[in-house]
Coordinates of C-alpha atoms in Angstrom, one line a residue:
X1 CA -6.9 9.3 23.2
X2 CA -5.7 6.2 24.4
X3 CA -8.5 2.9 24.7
X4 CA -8.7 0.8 28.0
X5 CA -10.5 -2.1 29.3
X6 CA -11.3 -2.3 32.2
X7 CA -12.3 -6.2 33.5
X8 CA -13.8 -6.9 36.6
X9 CA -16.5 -9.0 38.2
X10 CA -17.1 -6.5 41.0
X11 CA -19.1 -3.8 40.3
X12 CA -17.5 -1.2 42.8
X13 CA -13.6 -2.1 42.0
X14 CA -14.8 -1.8 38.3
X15 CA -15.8 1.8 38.9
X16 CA -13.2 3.0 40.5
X17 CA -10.7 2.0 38.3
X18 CA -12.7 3.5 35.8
X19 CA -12.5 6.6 37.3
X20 CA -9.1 7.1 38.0
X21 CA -8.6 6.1 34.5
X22 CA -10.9 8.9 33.1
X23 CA -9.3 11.6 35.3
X24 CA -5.9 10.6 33.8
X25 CA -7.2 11.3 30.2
X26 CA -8.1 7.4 29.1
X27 CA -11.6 6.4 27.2
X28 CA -12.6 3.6 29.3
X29 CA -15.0 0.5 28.4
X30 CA -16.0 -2.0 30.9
X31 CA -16.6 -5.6 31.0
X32 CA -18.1 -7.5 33.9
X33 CA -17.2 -11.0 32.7
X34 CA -14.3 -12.5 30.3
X35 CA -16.5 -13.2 28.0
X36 CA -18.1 -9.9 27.6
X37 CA -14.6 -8.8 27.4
X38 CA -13.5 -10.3 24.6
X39 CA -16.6 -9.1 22.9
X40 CA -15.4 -5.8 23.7
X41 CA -11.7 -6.3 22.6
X42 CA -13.3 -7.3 19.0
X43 CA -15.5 -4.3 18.6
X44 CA -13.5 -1.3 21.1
X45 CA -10.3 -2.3 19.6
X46 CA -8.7 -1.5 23.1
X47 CA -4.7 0.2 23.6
X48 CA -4.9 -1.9 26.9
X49 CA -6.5 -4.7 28.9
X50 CA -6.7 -4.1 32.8
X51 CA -8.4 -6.9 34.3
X52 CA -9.3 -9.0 38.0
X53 CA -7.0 -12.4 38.2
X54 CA -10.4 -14.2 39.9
X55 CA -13.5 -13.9 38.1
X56 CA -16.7 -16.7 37.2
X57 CA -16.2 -17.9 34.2
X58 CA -13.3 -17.5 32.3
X59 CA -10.0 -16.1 35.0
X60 CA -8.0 -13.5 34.4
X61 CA -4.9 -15.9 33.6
X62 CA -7.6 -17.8 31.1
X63 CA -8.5 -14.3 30.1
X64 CA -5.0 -13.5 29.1
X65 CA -4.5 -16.6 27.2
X66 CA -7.1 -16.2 24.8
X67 CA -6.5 -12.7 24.3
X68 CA -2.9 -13.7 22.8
X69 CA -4.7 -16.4 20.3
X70 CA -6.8 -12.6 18.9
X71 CA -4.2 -9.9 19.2
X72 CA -0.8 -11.4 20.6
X73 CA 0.8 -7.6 20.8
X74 CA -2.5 -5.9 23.2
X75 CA -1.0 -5.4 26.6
X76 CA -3.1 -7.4 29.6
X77 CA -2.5 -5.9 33.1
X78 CA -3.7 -8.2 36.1
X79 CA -5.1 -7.1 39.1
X80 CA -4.6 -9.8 41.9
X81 CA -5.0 -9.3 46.0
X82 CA -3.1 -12.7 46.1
X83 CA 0.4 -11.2 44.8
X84 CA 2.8 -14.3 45.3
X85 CA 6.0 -14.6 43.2
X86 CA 4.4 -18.0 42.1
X87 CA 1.2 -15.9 41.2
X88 CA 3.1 -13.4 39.2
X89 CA 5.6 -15.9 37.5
X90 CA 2.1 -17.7 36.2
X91 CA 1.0 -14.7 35.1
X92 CA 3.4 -13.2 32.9
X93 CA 4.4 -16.7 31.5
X94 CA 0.5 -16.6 30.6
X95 CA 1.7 -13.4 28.1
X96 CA 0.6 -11.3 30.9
X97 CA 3.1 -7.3 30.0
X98 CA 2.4 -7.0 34.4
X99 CA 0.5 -7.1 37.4
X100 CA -0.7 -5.1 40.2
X101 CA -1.4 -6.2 43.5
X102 CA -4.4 -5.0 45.5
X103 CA -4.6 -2.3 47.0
X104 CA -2.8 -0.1 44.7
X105 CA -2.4 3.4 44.2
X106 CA -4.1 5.6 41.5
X107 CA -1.3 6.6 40.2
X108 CA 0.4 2.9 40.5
X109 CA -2.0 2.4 38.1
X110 CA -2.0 5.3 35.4
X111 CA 2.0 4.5 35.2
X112 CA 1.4 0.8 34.3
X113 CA -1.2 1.3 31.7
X114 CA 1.0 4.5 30.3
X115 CA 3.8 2.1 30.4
X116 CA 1.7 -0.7 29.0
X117 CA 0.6 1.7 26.1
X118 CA 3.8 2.9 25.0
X119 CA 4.9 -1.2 24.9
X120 CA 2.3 -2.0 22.4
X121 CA 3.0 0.9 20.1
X122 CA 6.4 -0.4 19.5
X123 CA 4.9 -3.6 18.9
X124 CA 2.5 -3.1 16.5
X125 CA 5.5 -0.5 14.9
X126 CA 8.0 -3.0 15.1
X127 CA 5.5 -5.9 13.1
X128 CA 5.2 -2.9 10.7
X129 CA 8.9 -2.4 9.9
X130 CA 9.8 -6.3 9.9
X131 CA 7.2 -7.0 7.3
X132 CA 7.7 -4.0 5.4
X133 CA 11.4 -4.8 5.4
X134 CA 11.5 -8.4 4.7
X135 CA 8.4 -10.3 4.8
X136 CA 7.1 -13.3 3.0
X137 CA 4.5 -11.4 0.7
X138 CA 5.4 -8.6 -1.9
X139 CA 4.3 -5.6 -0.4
X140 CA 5.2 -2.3 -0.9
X141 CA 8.4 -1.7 1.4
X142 CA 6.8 1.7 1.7
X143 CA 5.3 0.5 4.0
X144 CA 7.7 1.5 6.7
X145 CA 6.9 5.4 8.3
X146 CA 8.8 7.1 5.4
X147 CA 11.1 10.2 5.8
X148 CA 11.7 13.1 4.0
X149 CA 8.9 15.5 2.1
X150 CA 6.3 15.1 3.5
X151 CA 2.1 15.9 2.9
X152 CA 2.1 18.5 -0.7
X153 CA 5.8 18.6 -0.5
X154 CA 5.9 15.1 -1.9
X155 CA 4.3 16.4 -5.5
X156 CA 6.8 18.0 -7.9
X157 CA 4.8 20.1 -10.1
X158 CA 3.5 23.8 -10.6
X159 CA 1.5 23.1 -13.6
X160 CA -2.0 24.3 -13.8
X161 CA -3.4 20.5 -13.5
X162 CA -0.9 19.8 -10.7
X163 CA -2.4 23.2 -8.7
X164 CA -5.7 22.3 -9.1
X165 CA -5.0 18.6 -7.9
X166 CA -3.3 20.3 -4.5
X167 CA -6.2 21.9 -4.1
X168 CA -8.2 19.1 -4.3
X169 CA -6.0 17.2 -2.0
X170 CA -6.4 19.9 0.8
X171 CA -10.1 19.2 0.4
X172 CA -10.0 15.4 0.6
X173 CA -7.6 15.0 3.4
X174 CA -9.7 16.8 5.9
X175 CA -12.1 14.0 5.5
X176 CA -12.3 10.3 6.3
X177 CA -14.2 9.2 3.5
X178 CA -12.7 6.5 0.8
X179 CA -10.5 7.9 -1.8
X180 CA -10.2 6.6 -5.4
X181 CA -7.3 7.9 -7.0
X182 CA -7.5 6.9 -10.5
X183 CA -4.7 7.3 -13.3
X184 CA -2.1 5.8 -15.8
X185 CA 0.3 3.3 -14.7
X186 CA 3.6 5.2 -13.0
X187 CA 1.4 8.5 -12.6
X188 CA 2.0 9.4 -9.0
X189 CA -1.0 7.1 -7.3
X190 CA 1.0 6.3 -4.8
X191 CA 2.4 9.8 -3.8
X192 CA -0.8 11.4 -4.2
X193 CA -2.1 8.5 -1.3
X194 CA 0.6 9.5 1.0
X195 CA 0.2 13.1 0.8
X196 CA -3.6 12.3 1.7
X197 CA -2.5 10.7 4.3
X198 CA 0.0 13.4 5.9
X199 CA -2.5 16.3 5.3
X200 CA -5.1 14.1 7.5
X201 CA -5.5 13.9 11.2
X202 CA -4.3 10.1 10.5
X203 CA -0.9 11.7 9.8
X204 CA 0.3 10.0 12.9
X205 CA -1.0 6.8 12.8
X206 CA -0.1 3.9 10.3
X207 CA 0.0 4.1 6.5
X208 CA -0.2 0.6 4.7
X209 CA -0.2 -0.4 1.3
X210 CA -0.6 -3.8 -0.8
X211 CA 0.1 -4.1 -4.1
X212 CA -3.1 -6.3 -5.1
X213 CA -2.0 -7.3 -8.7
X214 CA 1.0 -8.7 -7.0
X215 CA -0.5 -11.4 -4.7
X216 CA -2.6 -14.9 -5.8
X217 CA -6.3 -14.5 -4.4
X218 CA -5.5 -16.5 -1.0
X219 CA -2.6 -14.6 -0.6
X220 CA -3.9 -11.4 -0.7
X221 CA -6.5 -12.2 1.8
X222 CA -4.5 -13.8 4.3
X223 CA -2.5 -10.4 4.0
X224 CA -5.4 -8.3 4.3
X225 CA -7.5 -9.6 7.2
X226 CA -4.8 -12.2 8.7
X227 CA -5.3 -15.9 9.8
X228 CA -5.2 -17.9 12.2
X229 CA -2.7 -20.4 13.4
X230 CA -3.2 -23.6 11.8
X231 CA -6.2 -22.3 9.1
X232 CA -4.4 -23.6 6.5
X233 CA -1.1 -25.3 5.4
X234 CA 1.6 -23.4 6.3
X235 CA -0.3 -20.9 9.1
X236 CA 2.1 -22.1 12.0
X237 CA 1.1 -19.1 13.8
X238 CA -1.3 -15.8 14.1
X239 CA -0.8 -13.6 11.6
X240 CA -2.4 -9.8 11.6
X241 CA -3.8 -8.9 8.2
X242 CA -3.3 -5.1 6.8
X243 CA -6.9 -3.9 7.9
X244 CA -5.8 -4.9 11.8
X245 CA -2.5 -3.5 11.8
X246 CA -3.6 -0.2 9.5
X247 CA -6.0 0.3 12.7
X248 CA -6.8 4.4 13.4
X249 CA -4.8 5.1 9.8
X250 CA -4.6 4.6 6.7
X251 CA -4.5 1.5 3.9
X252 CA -3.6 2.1 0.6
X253 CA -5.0 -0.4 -2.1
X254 CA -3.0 -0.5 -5.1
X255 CA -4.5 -1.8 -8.7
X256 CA -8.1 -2.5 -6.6
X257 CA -9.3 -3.7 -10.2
X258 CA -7.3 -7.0 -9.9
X259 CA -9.0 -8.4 -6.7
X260 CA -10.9 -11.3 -7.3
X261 CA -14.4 -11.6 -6.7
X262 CA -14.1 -13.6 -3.7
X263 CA -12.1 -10.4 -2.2
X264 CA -14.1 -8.3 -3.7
X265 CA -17.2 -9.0 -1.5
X266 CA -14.8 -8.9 1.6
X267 CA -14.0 -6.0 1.0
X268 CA -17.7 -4.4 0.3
X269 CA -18.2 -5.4 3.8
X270 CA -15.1 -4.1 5.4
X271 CA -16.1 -1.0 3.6
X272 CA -20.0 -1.2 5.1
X273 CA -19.3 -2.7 8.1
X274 CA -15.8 -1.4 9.5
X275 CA -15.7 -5.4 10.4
X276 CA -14.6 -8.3 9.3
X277 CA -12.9 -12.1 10.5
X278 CA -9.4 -13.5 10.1
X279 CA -9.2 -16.1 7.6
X280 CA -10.3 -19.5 9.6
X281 CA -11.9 -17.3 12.6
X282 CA -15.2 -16.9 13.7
X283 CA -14.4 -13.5 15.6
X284 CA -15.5 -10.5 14.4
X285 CA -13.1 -7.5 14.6
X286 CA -14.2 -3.9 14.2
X287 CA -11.6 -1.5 13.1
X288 CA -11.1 2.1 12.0
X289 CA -9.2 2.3 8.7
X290 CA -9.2 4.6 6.1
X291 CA -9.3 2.9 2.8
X292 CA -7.4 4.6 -0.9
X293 CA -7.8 2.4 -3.6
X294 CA -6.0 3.2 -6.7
X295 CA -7.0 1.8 -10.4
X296 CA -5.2 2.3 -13.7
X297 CA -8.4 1.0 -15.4
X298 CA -11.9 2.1 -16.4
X299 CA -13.4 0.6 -13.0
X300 CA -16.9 2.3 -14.1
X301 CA -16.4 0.0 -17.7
X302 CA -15.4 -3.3 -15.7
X303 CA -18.7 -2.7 -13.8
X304 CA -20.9 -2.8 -16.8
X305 CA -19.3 -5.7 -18.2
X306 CA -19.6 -7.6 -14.4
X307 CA -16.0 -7.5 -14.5
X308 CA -15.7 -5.7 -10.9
X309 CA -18.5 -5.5 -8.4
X310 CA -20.7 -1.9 -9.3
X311 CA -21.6 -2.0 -5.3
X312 CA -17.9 -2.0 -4.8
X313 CA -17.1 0.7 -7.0
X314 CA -19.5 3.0 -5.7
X315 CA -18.0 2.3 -2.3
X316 CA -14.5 3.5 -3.3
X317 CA -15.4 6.0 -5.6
X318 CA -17.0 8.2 -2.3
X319 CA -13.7 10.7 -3.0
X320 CA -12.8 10.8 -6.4
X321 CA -9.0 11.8 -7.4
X322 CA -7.8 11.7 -11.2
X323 CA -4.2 12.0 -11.5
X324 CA -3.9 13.7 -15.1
X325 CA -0.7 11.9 -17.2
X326 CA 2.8 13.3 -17.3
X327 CA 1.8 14.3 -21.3
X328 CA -0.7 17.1 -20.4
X329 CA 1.4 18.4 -17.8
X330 CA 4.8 19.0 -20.0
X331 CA 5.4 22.3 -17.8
X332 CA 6.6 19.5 -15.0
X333 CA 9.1 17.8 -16.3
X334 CA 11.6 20.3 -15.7
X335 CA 11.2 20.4 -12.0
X336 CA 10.7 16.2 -11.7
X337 CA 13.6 16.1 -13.7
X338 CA 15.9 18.6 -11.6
X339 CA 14.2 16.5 -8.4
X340 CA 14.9 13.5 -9.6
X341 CA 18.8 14.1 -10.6
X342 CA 19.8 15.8 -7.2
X343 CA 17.7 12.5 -5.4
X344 CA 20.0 10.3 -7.0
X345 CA 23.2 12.3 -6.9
X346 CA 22.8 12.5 -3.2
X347 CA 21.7 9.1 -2.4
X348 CA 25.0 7.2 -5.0
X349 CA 27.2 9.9 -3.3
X350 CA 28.4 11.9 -6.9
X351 CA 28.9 15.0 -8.0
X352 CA 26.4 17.4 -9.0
X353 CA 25.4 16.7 -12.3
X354 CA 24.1 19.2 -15.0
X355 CA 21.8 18.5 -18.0
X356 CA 22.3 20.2 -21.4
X357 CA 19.7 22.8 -22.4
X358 CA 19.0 20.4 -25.7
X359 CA 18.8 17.2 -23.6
X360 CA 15.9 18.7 -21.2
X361 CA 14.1 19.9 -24.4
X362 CA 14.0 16.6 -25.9
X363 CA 12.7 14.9 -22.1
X364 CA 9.9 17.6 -22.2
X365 CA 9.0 17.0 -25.6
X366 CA 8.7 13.3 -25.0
X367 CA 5.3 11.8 -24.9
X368 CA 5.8 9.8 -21.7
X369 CA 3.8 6.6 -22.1
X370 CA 5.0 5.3 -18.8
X371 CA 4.5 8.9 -17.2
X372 CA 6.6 9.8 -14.2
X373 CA 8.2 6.8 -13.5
X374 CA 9.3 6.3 -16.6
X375 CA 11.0 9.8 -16.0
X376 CA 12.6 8.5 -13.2
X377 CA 14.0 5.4 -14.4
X378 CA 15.6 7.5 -17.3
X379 CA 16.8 10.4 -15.0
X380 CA 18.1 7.4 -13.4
X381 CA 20.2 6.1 -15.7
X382 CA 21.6 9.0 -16.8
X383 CA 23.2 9.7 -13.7
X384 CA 24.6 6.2 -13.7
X385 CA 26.1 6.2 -16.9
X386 CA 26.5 9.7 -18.3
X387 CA 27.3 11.1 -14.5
X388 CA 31.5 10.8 -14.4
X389 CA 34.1 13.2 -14.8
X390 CA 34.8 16.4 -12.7
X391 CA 31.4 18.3 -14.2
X392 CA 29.2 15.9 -15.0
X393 CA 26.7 16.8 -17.7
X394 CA 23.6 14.6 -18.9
X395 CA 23.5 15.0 -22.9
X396 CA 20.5 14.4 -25.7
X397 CA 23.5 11.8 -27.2
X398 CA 22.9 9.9 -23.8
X399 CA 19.2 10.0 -23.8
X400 CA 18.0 10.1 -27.0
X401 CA 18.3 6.0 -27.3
X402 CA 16.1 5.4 -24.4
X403 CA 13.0 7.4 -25.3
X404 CA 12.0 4.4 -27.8
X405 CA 8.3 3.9 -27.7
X406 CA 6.8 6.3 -28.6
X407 CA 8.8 9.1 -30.3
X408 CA 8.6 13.0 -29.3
X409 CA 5.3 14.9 -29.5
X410 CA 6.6 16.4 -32.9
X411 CA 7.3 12.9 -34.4
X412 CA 3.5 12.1 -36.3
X413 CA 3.5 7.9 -34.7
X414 CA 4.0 7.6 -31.8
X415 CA 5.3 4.0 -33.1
X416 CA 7.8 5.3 -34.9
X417 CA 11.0 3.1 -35.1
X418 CA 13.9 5.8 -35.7
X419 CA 15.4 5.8 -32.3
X420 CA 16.8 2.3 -30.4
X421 CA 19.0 1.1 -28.2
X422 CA 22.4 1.2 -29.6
X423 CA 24.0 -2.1 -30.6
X424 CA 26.1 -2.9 -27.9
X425 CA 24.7 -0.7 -25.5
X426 CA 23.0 -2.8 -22.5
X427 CA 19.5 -1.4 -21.4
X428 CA 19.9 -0.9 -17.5
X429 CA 17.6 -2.5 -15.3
X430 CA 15.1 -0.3 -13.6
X431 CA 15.3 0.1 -10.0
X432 CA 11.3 0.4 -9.7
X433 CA 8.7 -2.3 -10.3
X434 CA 7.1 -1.6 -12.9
X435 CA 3.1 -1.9 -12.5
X436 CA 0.4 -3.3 -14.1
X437 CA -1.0 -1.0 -17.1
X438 CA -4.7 -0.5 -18.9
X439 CA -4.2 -2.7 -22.3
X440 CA -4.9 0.9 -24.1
X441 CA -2.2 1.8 -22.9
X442 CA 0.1 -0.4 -24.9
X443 CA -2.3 0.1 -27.7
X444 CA -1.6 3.9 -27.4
X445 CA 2.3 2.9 -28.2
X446 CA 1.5 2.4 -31.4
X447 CA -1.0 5.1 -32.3
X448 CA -0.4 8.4 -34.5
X449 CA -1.2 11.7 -32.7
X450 CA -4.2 12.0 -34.7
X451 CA -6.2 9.7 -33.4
X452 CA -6.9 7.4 -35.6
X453 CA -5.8 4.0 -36.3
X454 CA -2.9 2.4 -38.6
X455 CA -4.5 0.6 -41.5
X456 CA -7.8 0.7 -39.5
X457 CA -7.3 -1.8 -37.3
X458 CA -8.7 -2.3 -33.6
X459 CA -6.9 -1.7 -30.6
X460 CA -6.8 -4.9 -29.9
X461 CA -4.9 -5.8 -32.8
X462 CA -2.6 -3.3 -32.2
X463 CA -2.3 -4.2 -29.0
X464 CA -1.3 -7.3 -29.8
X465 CA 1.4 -6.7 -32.5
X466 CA 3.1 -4.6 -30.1
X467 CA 3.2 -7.2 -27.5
X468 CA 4.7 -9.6 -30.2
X469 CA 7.4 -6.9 -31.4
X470 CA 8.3 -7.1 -27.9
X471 CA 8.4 -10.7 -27.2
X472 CA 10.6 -11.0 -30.6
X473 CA 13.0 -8.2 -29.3
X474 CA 13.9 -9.8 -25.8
X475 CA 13.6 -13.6 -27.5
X476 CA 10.9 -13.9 -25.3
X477 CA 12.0 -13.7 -22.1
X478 CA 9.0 -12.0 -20.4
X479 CA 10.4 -10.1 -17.9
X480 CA 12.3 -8.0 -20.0
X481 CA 9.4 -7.8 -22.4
X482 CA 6.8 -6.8 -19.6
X483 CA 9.2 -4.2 -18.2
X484 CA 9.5 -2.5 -21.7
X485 CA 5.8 -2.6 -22.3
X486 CA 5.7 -1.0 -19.0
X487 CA 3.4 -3.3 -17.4
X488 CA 3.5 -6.1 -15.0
X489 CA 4.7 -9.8 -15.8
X490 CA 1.7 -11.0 -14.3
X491 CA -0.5 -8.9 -16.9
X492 CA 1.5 -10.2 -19.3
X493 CA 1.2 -13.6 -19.1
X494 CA -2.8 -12.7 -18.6
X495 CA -2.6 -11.4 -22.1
X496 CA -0.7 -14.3 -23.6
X497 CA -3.3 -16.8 -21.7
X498 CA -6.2 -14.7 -23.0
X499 CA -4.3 -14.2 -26.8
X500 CA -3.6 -18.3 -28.0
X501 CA -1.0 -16.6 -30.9
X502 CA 0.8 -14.8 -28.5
X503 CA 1.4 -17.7 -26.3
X504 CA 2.6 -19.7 -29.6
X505 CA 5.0 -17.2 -29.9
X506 CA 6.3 -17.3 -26.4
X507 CA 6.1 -20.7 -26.0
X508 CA 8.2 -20.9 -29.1
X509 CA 10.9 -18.3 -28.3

């Protein structure tokens, strides 16, 4: 149902404009003055603006004007019994969508605002698809509505863990409290948010996501509660933040556990409050999101150490969703691998392409440290370079290189330093980012299946080596290093700040 304000000084006009706007199927709030209005507009969240030209106080032109400086894409209609050209020219050069001239028809009326409506929804969907397409901040592209499968259809997987996490899902989506979906880097996070989302009554409404590991602290709050024009260097205009524009659906928070603590405590209150201002604004704005947050890290263990806000996590953590790894669901790899294949055959325009018997044993054998889309990238580039000829077949020749670090389940280290890329052979780039990891997971790289540790050494020292191995192998150039570690270049040059060696050796590279 559809929000619209109604403005008007007169108490009689108010109500029956009201009324008619009921009858048609509208929720109506009322304001008697502009400046009640606007109080309205920040805690109703209105579709639509109706309001008198001549009012005390602030007009309806005034009105109009300041309304564009808090939401430039809400629709104002004016209601004026003085309906010159020169009156309506002033208006819609004030940002006015249009006017009606008393007296007017009820259903004069319930047109406009249907038309007035419909004009902001392709607004506010339009802002979506520019930024999601090409604006200034990294943000998931995703961002844009997305096509094909859709709600559980989006999960490849009949696995006992994957049936139980479905079931789950049903559950959780039929509710509006926050979701923390919690797992290994490249485990699905995101596709599990999404299929929340499309199993929810939001389904129709926006979904939103921002990569928080990706954006510097005043970044990422300008592009999750907006700013004003002129706030800071560079803020040449009004900018909607994520919370705004995610208004009646859904935001997805991705790697929560890097916010700062400055966002941090925004976000407790967003979460408490369903509120919060624009970055240099005094004006508080009251919307209704549903908040996923996603962590690849112990969030409960970063609380103990004050690391991230216990208040905080207890806020996200109303719904929690743990997305088990690739490795203890080996029964899926088949199907991801047979999904993933005929994805990319059909979006690169080849020929089907088969996979040897032996080459799928050796994928679902594999230990997957960078769990599905790890899968992906190698699925990936086995279509791209072992997908020619009339019948194109993917073999365990092909593979086999790739699937470095670690070695198959049956191999005792996981470390183990048999298989590399073959000399000559360029490694192809991956066509997804990779994300930030936990640092136990590149510890686990180098850990025998037992459990226990090479030569008795920490994790941290392990940790370390492997990171050095790395640097060593790509002559430290740290993109290449962080994508084979699997984890963001932004983590990694955290861990070479944090580890003074380790920056020797890059430094020195």
């Amino acid at each position: 149902m559809n929000t619209v304000l109604v403005v008007d000084d007169k108490d009689m006009m108010r109500d029956s404009v009201t009324a008619t706007l009921q009858r048609a199927g509208f929720e109506v709030a009322s304001a008697s003055d502009g400046q009640q209005a606007l109080e309205k507009i920040a805690a109703k969240r209105p579709d639509v603006v109706v309001t008198d030209l001549r009012m005390p106080g602030l007009s309806g032109i005034e009105l109009v004007d300041r309304i564009r400086r808090i939401d430039d894409g809400l629709p104002v209609l004016l209601m004026t019994a003085f309906g010159t050209i020169e009156t309506a020219v002033k208006a819609m050069k004030a940002g006015a969508f249009d006017y009606l001239t008393k007296p007017f028809e009820g259903d004069e009326l319930v047109i406009s605002v249907k038309r007035a409506v419909e004009h902001g929804r392709l607004v506010r969907e339009n802002d979506i698809f520019r930024r999601a397409m090409n604006g200034s901040a990294p943000t998931h592209a995703s961002d844009a509505p997305a096509c094909g499968p859709r709600g559980l259809d989006r999960i490849v997987g009949r696995s006992p863990a994957m049936s139980a996490l479905k079931d789950q899902l049903r559950a959780i989506s039929q509710s509006s409290g926050t979701v923390l979906i919690t797992g290994e880097s490249g485990a699905g996070k995101e596709v599990i948010a999404r299929a929340i989302h499309d199993l929810s009554t939001r389904k129709d409404a926006p979904f939103l996501a921002v990569n928080c590991a990706a954006l510097s602290e005043s970044l990422l709050e300008s592009e999750l509660f907006g700013h004003e024009r002129g706030s800071f260097t560079g803020a040449d205009k009004l900018r909607k933040g994520r919370f705004e524009l995610a208004d009646g659906g859904t935001l997805l928070l991705d790697e929560v556990s890097e916010v700062s603590p400055k966002i941090q405590a925004k976000l407790l209150r967003v979460l408490q409050e369903r509120a919060f201002e624009r970055v240099g604004s005094s004006l508080t704005i009251g919307v209704d999101v549903r908040v996923i947050a996603t962590s690849n890290r112990d969030l409960p263990a970063s609380a103990a150490k004050g690391e991230f806000r216990q208040d905080l996590y207890f806020r996200l953590n109303v719904l929690p969703v743990a997305v088990p790894p690739l490795r203890e669901r080996a029964g899926d790899v088949s199907d991801l691998v047979s999904h993933f294949v005929q994805q990319i055959v059909r979006r690169e325009g080849r020929s089907p392409v088969s996979i040897e018997p032996e080459a799928m044993a050796l994928l679902t054998q594999y230990a997957w440290p960078g769990n599905v889309r790890e899968l992906q990238n190698i699925c990936e580039r086995a279509v791209v370079l072992g997908g020619s000829g009339a019948n194109p077949v993917i073999t365990r020749r092909l593979i086999e290189p790739w699937l470095t670090t670690p070695a198959p389940l049956q191999a005792q280290p996981l470390h183990s330093s048999a298989s590399h890329v073959s000399p000559g052979r360029a490694l192809p780039q991956s066509t997804v980012e990779p994300k930030p990891v936990a640092a136990s997971s590149l510890a686990a790289q180098s850990m025998p299946l037992n459990g226990g540790l090479p030569g008795d050494r920490t994790l941290e020292e392990i940790e370390r080596e492997t990171i050095v191995q790395t640097l060593l192998r790509f002559h430290g150039h740290r993109q290449k290093t962080a994508q084979a570690l699997g984890i963001g270049v932004r983590t990694l040059g955290l861990k070479l700040k944090r580890w003074k060696e380790l920056r020797i050796v890059a430094e020195t590279l």
